[in-house]
Every structure is written in structure tokens, then in C-alpha cells.
Coordinates of C-alpha atoms and ligand atoms in Angstrom, one line a residue:
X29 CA -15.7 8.1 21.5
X30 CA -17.8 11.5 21.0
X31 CA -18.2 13.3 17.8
X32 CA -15.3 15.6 18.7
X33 CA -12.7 12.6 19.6
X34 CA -13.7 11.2 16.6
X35 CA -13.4 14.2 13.8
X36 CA -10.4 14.7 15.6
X37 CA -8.6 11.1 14.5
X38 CA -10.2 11.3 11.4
X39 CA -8.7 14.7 10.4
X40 CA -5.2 13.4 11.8
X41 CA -5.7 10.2 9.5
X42 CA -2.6 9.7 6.9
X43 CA -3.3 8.0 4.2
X44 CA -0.1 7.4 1.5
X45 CA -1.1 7.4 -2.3
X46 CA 1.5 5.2 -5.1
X47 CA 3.1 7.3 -7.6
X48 CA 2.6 4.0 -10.1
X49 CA -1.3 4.7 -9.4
X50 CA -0.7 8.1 -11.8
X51 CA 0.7 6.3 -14.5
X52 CA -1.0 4.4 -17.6
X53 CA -1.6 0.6 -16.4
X54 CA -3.5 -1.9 -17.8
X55 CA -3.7 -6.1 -17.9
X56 CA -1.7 -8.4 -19.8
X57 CA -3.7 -7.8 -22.5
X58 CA -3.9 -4.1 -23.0
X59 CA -2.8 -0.6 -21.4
X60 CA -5.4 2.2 -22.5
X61 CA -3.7 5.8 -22.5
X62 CA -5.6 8.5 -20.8
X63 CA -4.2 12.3 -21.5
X64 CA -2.9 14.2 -19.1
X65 CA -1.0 11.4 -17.8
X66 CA 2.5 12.3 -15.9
X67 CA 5.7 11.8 -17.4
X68 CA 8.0 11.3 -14.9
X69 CA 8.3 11.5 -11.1
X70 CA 8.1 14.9 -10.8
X71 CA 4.9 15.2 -12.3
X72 CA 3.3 12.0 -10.1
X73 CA 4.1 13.9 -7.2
X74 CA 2.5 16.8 -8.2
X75 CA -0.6 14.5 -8.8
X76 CA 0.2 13.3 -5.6
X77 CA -0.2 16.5 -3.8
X78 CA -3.6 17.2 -5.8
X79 CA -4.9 14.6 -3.5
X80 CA -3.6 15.7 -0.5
X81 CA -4.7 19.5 -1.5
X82 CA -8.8 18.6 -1.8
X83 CA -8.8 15.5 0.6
X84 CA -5.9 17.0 3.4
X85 CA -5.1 13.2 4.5
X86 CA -2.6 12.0 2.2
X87 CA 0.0 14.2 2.8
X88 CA 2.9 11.2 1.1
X89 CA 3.4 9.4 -1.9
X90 CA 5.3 6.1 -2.4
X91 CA 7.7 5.8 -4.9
X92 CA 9.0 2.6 -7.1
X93 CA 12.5 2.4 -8.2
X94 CA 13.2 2.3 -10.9
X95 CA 9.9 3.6 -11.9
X96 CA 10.8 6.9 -11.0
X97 CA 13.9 7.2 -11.0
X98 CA 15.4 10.7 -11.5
X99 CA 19.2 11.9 -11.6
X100 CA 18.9 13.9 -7.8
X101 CA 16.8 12.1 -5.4
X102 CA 17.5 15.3 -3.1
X103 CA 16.0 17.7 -5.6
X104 CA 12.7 15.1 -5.8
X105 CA 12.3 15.2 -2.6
X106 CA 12.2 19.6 -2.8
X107 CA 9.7 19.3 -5.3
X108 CA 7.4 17.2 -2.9
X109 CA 8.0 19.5 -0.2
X110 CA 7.0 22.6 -2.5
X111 CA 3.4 21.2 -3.5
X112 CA 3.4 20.2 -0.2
X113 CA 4.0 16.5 0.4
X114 CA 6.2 14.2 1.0
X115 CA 8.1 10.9 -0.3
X116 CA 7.2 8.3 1.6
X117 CA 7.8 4.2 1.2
X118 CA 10.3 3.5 -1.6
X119 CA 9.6 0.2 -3.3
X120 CA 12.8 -1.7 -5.1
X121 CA 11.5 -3.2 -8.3
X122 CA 12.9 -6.5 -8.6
X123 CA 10.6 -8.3 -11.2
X124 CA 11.0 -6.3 -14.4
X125 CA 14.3 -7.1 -15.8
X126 CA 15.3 -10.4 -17.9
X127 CA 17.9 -11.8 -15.3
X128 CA 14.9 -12.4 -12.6
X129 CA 13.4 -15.0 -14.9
X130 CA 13.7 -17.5 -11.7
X131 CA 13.4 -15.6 -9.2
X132 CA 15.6 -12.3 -7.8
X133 CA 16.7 -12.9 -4.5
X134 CA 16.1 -16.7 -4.1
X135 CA 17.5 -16.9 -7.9
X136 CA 19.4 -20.2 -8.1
X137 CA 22.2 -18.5 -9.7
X138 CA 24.2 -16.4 -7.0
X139 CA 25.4 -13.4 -9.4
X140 CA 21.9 -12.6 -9.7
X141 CA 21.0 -12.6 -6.0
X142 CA 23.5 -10.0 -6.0
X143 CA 22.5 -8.0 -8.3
X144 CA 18.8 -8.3 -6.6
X145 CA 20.6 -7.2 -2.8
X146 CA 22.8 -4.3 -4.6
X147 CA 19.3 -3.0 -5.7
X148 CA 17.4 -3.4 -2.8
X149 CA 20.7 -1.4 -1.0
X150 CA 20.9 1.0 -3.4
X151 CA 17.2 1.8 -2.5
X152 CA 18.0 2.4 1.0
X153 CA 20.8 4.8 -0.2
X154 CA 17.5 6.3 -2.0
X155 CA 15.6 6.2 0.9
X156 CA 18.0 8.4 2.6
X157 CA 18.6 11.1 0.4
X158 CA 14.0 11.0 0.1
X159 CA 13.8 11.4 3.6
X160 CA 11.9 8.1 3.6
X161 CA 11.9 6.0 6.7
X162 CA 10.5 2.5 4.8
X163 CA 11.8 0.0 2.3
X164 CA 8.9 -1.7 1.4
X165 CA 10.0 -5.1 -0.5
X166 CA 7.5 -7.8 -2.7
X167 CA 9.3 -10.3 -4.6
X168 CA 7.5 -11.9 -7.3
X169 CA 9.6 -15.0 -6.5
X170 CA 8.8 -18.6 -6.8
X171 CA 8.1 -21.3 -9.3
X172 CA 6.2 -22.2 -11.3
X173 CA 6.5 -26.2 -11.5
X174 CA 6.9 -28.9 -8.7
X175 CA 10.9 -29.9 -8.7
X176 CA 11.8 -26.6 -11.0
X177 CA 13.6 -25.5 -7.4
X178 CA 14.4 -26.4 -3.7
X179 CA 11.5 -25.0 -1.8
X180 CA 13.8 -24.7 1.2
X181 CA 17.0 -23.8 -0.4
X182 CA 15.2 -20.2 -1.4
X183 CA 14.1 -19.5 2.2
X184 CA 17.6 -19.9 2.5
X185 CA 18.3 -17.7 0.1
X186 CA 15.5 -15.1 0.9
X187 CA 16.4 -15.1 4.3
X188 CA 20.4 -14.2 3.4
X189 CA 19.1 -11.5 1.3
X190 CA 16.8 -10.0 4.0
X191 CA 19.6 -10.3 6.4
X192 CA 22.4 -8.6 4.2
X193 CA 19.6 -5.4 3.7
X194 CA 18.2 -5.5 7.1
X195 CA 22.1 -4.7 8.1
X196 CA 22.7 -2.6 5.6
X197 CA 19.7 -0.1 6.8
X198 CA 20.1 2.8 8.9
X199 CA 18.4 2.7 12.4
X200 CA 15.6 4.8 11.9
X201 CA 14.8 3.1 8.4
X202 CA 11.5 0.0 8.8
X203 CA 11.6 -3.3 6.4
X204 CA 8.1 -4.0 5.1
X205 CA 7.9 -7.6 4.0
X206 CA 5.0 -7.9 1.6
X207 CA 3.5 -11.3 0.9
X208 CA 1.4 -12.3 -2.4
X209 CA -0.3 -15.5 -2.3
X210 CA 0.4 -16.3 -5.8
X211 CA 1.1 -14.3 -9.3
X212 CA 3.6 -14.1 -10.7
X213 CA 4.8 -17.7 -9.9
X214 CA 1.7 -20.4 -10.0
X215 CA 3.2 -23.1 -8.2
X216 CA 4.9 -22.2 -5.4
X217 CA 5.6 -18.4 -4.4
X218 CA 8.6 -17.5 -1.4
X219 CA 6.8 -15.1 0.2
X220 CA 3.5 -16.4 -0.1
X221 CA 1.2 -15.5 3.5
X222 CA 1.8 -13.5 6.7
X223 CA 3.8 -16.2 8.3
X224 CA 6.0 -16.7 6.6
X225 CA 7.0 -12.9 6.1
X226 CA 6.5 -12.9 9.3
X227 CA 9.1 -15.3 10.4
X228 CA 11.5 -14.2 8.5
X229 CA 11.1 -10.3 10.0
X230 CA 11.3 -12.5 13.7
X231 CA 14.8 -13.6 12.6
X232 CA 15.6 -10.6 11.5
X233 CA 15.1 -8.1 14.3
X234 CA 12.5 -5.4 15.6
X235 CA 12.9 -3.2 12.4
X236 CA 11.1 -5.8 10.0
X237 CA 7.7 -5.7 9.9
X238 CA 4.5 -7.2 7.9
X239 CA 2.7 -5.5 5.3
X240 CA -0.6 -6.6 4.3
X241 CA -1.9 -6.1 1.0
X242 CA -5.4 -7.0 1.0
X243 CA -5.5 -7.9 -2.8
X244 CA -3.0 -10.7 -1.5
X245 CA -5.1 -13.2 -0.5
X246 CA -7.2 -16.2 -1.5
X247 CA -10.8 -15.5 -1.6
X248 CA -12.3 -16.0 2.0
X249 CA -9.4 -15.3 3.9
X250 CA -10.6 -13.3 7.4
X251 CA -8.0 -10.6 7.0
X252 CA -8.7 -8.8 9.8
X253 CA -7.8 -11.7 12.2
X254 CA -4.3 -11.7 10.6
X255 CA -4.4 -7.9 11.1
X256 CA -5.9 -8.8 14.7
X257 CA -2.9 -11.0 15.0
X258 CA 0.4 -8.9 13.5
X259 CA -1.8 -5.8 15.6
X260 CA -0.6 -8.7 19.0
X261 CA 2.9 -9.1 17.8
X262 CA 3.4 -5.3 17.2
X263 CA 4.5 -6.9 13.6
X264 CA 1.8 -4.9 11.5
X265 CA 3.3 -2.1 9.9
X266 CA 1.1 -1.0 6.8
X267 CA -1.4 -1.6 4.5
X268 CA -1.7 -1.8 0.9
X269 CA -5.1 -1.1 0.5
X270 CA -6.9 -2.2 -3.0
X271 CA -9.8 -3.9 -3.7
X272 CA -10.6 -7.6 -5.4
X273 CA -13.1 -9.6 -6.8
X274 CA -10.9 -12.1 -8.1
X275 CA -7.3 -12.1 -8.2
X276 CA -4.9 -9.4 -7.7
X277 CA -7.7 -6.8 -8.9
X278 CA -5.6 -3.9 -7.5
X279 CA -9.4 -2.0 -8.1
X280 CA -10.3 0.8 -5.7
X281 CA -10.9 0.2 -2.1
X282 CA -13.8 -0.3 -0.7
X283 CA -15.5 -0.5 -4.1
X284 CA -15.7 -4.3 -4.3
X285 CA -15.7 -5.2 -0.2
X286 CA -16.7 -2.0 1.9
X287 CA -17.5 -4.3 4.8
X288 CA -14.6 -6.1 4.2
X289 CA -12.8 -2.6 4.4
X290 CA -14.6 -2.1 7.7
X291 CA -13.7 -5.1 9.7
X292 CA -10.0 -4.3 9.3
X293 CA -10.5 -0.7 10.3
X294 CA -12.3 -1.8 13.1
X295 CA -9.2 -4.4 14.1
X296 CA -7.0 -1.4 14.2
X297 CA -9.7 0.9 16.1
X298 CA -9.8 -1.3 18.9
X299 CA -5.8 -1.9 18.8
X300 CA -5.5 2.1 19.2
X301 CA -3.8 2.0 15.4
X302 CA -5.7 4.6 13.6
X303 CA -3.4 7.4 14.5
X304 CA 0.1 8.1 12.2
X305 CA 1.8 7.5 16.1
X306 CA 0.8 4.4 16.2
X307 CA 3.6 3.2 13.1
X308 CA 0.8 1.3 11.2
X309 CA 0.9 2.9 7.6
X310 CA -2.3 3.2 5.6
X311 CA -0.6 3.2 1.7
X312 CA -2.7 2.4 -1.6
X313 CA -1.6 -0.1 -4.3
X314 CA -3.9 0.3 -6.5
X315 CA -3.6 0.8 -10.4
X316 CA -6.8 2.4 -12.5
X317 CA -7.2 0.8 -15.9
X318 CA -10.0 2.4 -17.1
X319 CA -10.6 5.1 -15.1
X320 CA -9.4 8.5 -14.9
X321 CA -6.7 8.2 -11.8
X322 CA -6.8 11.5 -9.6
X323 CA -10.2 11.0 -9.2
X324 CA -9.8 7.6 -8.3
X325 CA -7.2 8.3 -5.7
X326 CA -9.7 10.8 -4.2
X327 CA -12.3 8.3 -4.3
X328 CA -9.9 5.4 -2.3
X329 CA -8.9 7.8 -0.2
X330 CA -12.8 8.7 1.1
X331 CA -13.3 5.1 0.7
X332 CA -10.8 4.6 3.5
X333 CA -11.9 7.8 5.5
X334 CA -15.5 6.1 5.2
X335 CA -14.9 2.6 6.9
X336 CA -12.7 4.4 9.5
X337 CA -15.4 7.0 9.9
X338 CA -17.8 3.9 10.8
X339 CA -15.3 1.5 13.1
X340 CA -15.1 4.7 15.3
X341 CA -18.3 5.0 15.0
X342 CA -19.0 1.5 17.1
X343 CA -20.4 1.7 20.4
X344 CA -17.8 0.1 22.0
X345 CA -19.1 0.1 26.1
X346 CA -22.1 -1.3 24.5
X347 CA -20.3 -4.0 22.5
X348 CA -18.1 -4.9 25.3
X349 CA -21.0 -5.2 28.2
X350 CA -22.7 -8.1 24.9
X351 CA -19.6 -9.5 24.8
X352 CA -19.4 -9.6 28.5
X353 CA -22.9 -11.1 28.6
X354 CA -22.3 -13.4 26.1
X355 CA -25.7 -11.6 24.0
X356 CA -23.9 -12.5 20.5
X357 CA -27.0 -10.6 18.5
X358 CA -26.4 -7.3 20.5
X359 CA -22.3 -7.6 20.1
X360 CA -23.1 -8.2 16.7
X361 CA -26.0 -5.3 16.7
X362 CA -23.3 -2.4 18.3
X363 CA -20.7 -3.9 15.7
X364 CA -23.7 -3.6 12.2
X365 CA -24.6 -0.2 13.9
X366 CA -21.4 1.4 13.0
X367 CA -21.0 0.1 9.9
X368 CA -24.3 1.2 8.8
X369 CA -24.0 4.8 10.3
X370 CA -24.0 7.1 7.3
X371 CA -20.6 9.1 7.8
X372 CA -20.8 11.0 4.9
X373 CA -22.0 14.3 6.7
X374 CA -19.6 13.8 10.1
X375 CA -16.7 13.6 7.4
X376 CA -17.9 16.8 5.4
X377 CA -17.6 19.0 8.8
X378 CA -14.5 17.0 9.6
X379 CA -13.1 18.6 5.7
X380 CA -14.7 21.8 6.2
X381 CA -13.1 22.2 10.0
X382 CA -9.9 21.3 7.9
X383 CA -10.6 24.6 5.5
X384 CA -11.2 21.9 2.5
X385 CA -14.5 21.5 0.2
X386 CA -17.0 19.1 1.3
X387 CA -16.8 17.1 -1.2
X388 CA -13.2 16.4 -2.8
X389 CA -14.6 14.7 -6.0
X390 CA -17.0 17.4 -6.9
X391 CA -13.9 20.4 -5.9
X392 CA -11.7 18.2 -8.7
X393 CA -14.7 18.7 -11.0
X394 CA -14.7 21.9 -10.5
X395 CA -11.4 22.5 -10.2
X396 CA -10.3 22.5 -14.2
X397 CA -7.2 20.5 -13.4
X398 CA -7.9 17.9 -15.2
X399 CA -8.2 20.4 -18.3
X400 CA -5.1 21.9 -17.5
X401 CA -3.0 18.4 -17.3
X402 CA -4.6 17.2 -20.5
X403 CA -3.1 20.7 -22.0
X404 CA 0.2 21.0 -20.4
X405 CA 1.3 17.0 -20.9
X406 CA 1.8 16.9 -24.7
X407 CA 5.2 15.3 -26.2
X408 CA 7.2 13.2 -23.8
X409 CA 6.1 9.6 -22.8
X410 CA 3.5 8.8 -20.7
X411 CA 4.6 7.0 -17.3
X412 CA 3.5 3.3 -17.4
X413 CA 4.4 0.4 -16.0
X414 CA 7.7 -0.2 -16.8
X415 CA 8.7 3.2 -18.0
Ligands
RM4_7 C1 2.6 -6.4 -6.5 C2 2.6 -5.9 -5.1 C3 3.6 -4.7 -4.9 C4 3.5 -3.7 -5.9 C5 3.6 -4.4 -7.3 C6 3.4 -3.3 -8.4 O1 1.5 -7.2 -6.8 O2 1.3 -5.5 -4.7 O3 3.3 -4.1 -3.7 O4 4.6 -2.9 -5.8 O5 2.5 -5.3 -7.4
MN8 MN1 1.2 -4.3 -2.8
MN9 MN1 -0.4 -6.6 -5.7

């Protein structure tokens, strides 16, 4: 690809920001407020479209029900569409609410399964009135100790629930099925790796598809061959992009793993996936403890630019006459190459060809909005988690 073809996908990119990465969040042992922080959906969004403004590439924000829920769903979605965005994924919420103590839709008790499906349906009805084409479900069900349940009896139960909301979606509405290899539950989790969501979307029908969190995962885990492989079975539909050193980190991406960023770009170069044609959804899941969080979405956002930036950058007719020779140090060599080409300049002019400022961290600097939030937000409750 030359210069051109490639500041051309990179300026087409579409990258989705959470509205729950706005909000005050913190660990289990302590939230730390920040001013200026929104106070309700309306005011994420409007966060949201900062983003977009100074980076042009995240032109959507996810929403999480009931997070941010608001009396007319209709007249949230006009408010994205005047600052110039749009609502995209809307994630049901089934973790936060007493009744899910064992689980939500693989509870044992049936009047709580229902309660968990008329939640996930009423999200679709959500979804609709958004203009959102995905329901993007994670379940933090499971158990926590060996006998507490029947293993199999909740796939059972999962699967009935997935069915029941599958059906219950209109045709142009995608299922993302989100897996989470532990957390919440320690012992065993129903949704806990890529097959298995990915069975259960096979049953289902061609409107379910994986999405891969890459916080998800036990340490060591080659997730770009399970990208490489959903990519095969035109099963991959998104990302939730985060970073980990441990656990669920939910930290910035590219901050702890850039390479590890890189190889999964690089999976969906060579699969043709970059492009918002190709149905693969780049979304962030990311929460920011201690730092301040439109900043940090800017940051993820170039983070993600950056290791696109350098799997385009790969010499692919060299890498594929190595591969063809079987030279493993020069397929290797064309694959290092582009990671270690410094994009930072080719994504300036790709910004500047956009009519943005070079650099999107240093335009929010300079931008005073931060001031202005911190002014304006006073008296009403912070959005958190939870609220
Ligand atoms: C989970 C998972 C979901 C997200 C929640 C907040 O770990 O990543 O995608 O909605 O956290
Ligand atoms: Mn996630
Ligand atoms: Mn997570």
C-alpha cells in the first residue's frame, strides 16, 4: 500500500468511545472524583463528540443501559446528532442488581431469567429508537464454587436466553457475544473464551457474532490468532479495546502492550478488516481511574490509530516472497519493520488533510474545555458506575 492508500484508510478509520469511560470509576476499593465529570447521558455524549471533534475518528459512542438511561431515547439520540455523533452499541447491564446474585440469564431460578431476557429485549426496543444496529451482551455469569450449579444446565439456559433475544431483534440489528475469562465468578464463568461464544452465535444464526475484549484473557493468550480465526469464520464482529497487565486492567490501549496492539491490527490488515465496510467494530472499554478521561480517550484513540498506522505500514510483497521462501528472519524483518516505522508524522498529515490539529492532546490543552466542564458541572451527581 502507498502513502496515499494508506492515509486514506487511516482517515476512514472508526473508532467507538464508551459513554461509562466519561464517568467517575474506580476499583473495589475506591472511586476518586475528578470535576468536570458528566452527569448524565447527555453530557457523556457531549464528551463523546469532543473526541471525535480533535481526533475525527470516533464519530460513535456506546451506551450502557441502565447507565444512561434517560426518559426519550429519540431525543438522546438528537442530541448526539447535534454535536455530531452518533449512538452506537447499546450494552444491557445485567450484573448490578441484587436478583443476579447467581447469575442473570443462566440464574437457577427461572423468574429471574426473565427478568434478565425482558432487559436484554427492552434494550433492543432501545436500540431502535438510538438508531443503533448492535446489542452488545457480557454476562458476569458463573460460579463461584465446584457443585454450586450444573455446568451444563446454564448453557442450557444461556443458550434459551440468546435464542429468545436473537428472535426478538430486528433484521438489521447484530448480537455481540462478549466473553470474560473469569471475574466476576472465580470458579467457573458461562461465557468464558471465544468458543464457546462462538458456538452459541453458530446455533443461533448469521446475526450473532464474537466480540473480543482484549482485557479478557489469561496472560499469554495469542489473541490475534483467535482474531485470525473469527476473521475465517466471518464471526469477528468488534473489539473492545483496553489494555492489561494483570487482570481485567480496563487501562488504556496500547499503554501496557503496543505490540500486542499491533499483531491484532495487523490480523485484520491482512483480512481487508480495517475499513467501517468491512462490519468489524473497533469500540473502547476502558475505564480511567486516575486520570483525567477526555484526554485519555484521545490518547486510546491515537494509540489505536498508531498500531493501525504501522500494520499498514508492512511490506507485505516483501513479507509474502519470505514466507514463500521459507526465510523466517526476513518474514519476520518486513513484519518488525512496520511496527517500528515511526507513524507519528504520516498520522499528523493524515489529521491535518482531515482540517484537524496535529496533535489532538496538545488542541485539548489548548482548548480550555477542560476549564469550562470543571465550571459548568457543579450540583448534580457525578456519573459513576452504577449511577
Ligand atoms: C465487563 C465487560 C463489559 C463491560 C463491563 C462494564 O468486564 O468488559 O464489556 O460492559 O465490564
Ligand atoms: Mn468489554
Ligand atoms: Mn471487561
Amino acid at each position: 500500500m502507498d502513502s496515499n492508500e494508506i492515509r486514506a484508510v487511516l482517515a476512514a478509520q472508526h473508532i467507538e468511545t464508551p459513554s461509562w469511560a466519561y464517568g467517575n470509576s474506580g476499583t473495589r476499593f475506591k472511586v476518586f472524583a475528578q470535576p468536570g465529570i458528566p452527569r448524565d447521558a447527555y453530557e457523556k455524549i457531549s464528551d463523546a463528540a469532543v473526541v471525535h471533534r480533535l481526533t475525527g475518528v470516533a464519530p460513535t459512542v456506546a451506551i450502557h443501559i441502565p447507565w444512561d438511561a434517560v426518559e426519550d431515547y429519540g431525543h438522546l439520540a438528537q442530541h448526539a446528532r447535534d454535536e455530531g455523533v452518533a449512538i452506537g452499541a447499546v450494552n444491557p447491564n445485567t450484573f448490578q442488581d441484587d436478583d443476579y446474585r447467581l447469575g442473570s440469564v443462566c440464574n437457577p431460578d427461572p423468574a429471574i431469567r426473565r427478568k434478565a431476557v425482558d432487559h436484554l429485549v427492552e434494550c433492543i426496543g432501545i436500540a431502535e429508537q438510538t438508531g443503533s444496529t448492535h446489542l452488545s451482551l457480557w454476562f458476569a455469569d458463573g460460579t463461584n464454587y465446584p457443585g454450586q450449579d450444573s455446568i451444563r444446565a446454564r448453557q442450557d439456559r444461556l443458550a434459551e436466553a440468546l435464542r429468545e433475544t436473537y428472535e426478538a431483534m430486528p433484521e438489521h440489528m447484530t448480537m455481540l457475544v462478549e466473553y470474560k475469562f473469569f471475574e466476576p465468578a472465580f470458579y467457573s464463568t458461562d461465557l468464558p473464551d471465544w468458543g464457546t461464544s462462538l458456538l452459541h452465535c453458530l446455533h443461533l444464526g448469521p446475526r450473532a457474532k464474537v466480540l473480543v475484549d482484549t482485557g479478557h484473557h489469561a496472560p499469554g493468550t495469542n489473541i490475534e490468532m483467535i482474531v485470525a480465526t473469527l476473521l475465517r469464520e466471518g464471526r469477528l464482529r468488534g473489539f473492545h479495546f483496553n489494555s492489561r497487565f494483570y487482570a481485567d486492567d480496563d487501562l488504556m490501549v496500547g499503554a501496557a502492550d503496543p505490540f500486542g496492539l499491533f499483531r491484532i491490527m495487523f490480523e485484520i490488515v491482512q483480512a481487508g478488516a480495517v475499513t467501517p465496510e468491512s462490519g468489524v467494530a473497533f469500540m473502547l472499554d476502558q475505564c480511567h481511574n486516575i486520570e483525567a478521561k477526555i484526554p485519555a480517550q484521545i490518547r486510546s484513540v491515537m494509540n489505536v490509530q498508531e498500531a493501525t498506522a504501522k500494520a499498514l505500514s508492512v511490506d507485505l510483497t516483501a513479507l509474502d516472497a519470505a514466507r514463500a521462501a521459507g526465510d523466517v528472519l526476513a518474514a519476520n524483518a518486513a513484519v518488525m519493520d512496520g511496527y517500528n516505522t515511526d507513524v507519528r508524522p504520516l498520522l499528523a498529515q493524515v489529521r491535518e488533510e482531515m482540517g484537524l490539529e496535529p496533535d489532538p492532546v496538545a488542541a485539548y490543552a489548548a482548548s480550555g474545555h477542560a476549564d469550562t466542564i470543571n465550571a459548568e458541572r457543579v450540583g448534580g451527581s457525578a456519573a459513576g458506575w452504577g449511577a
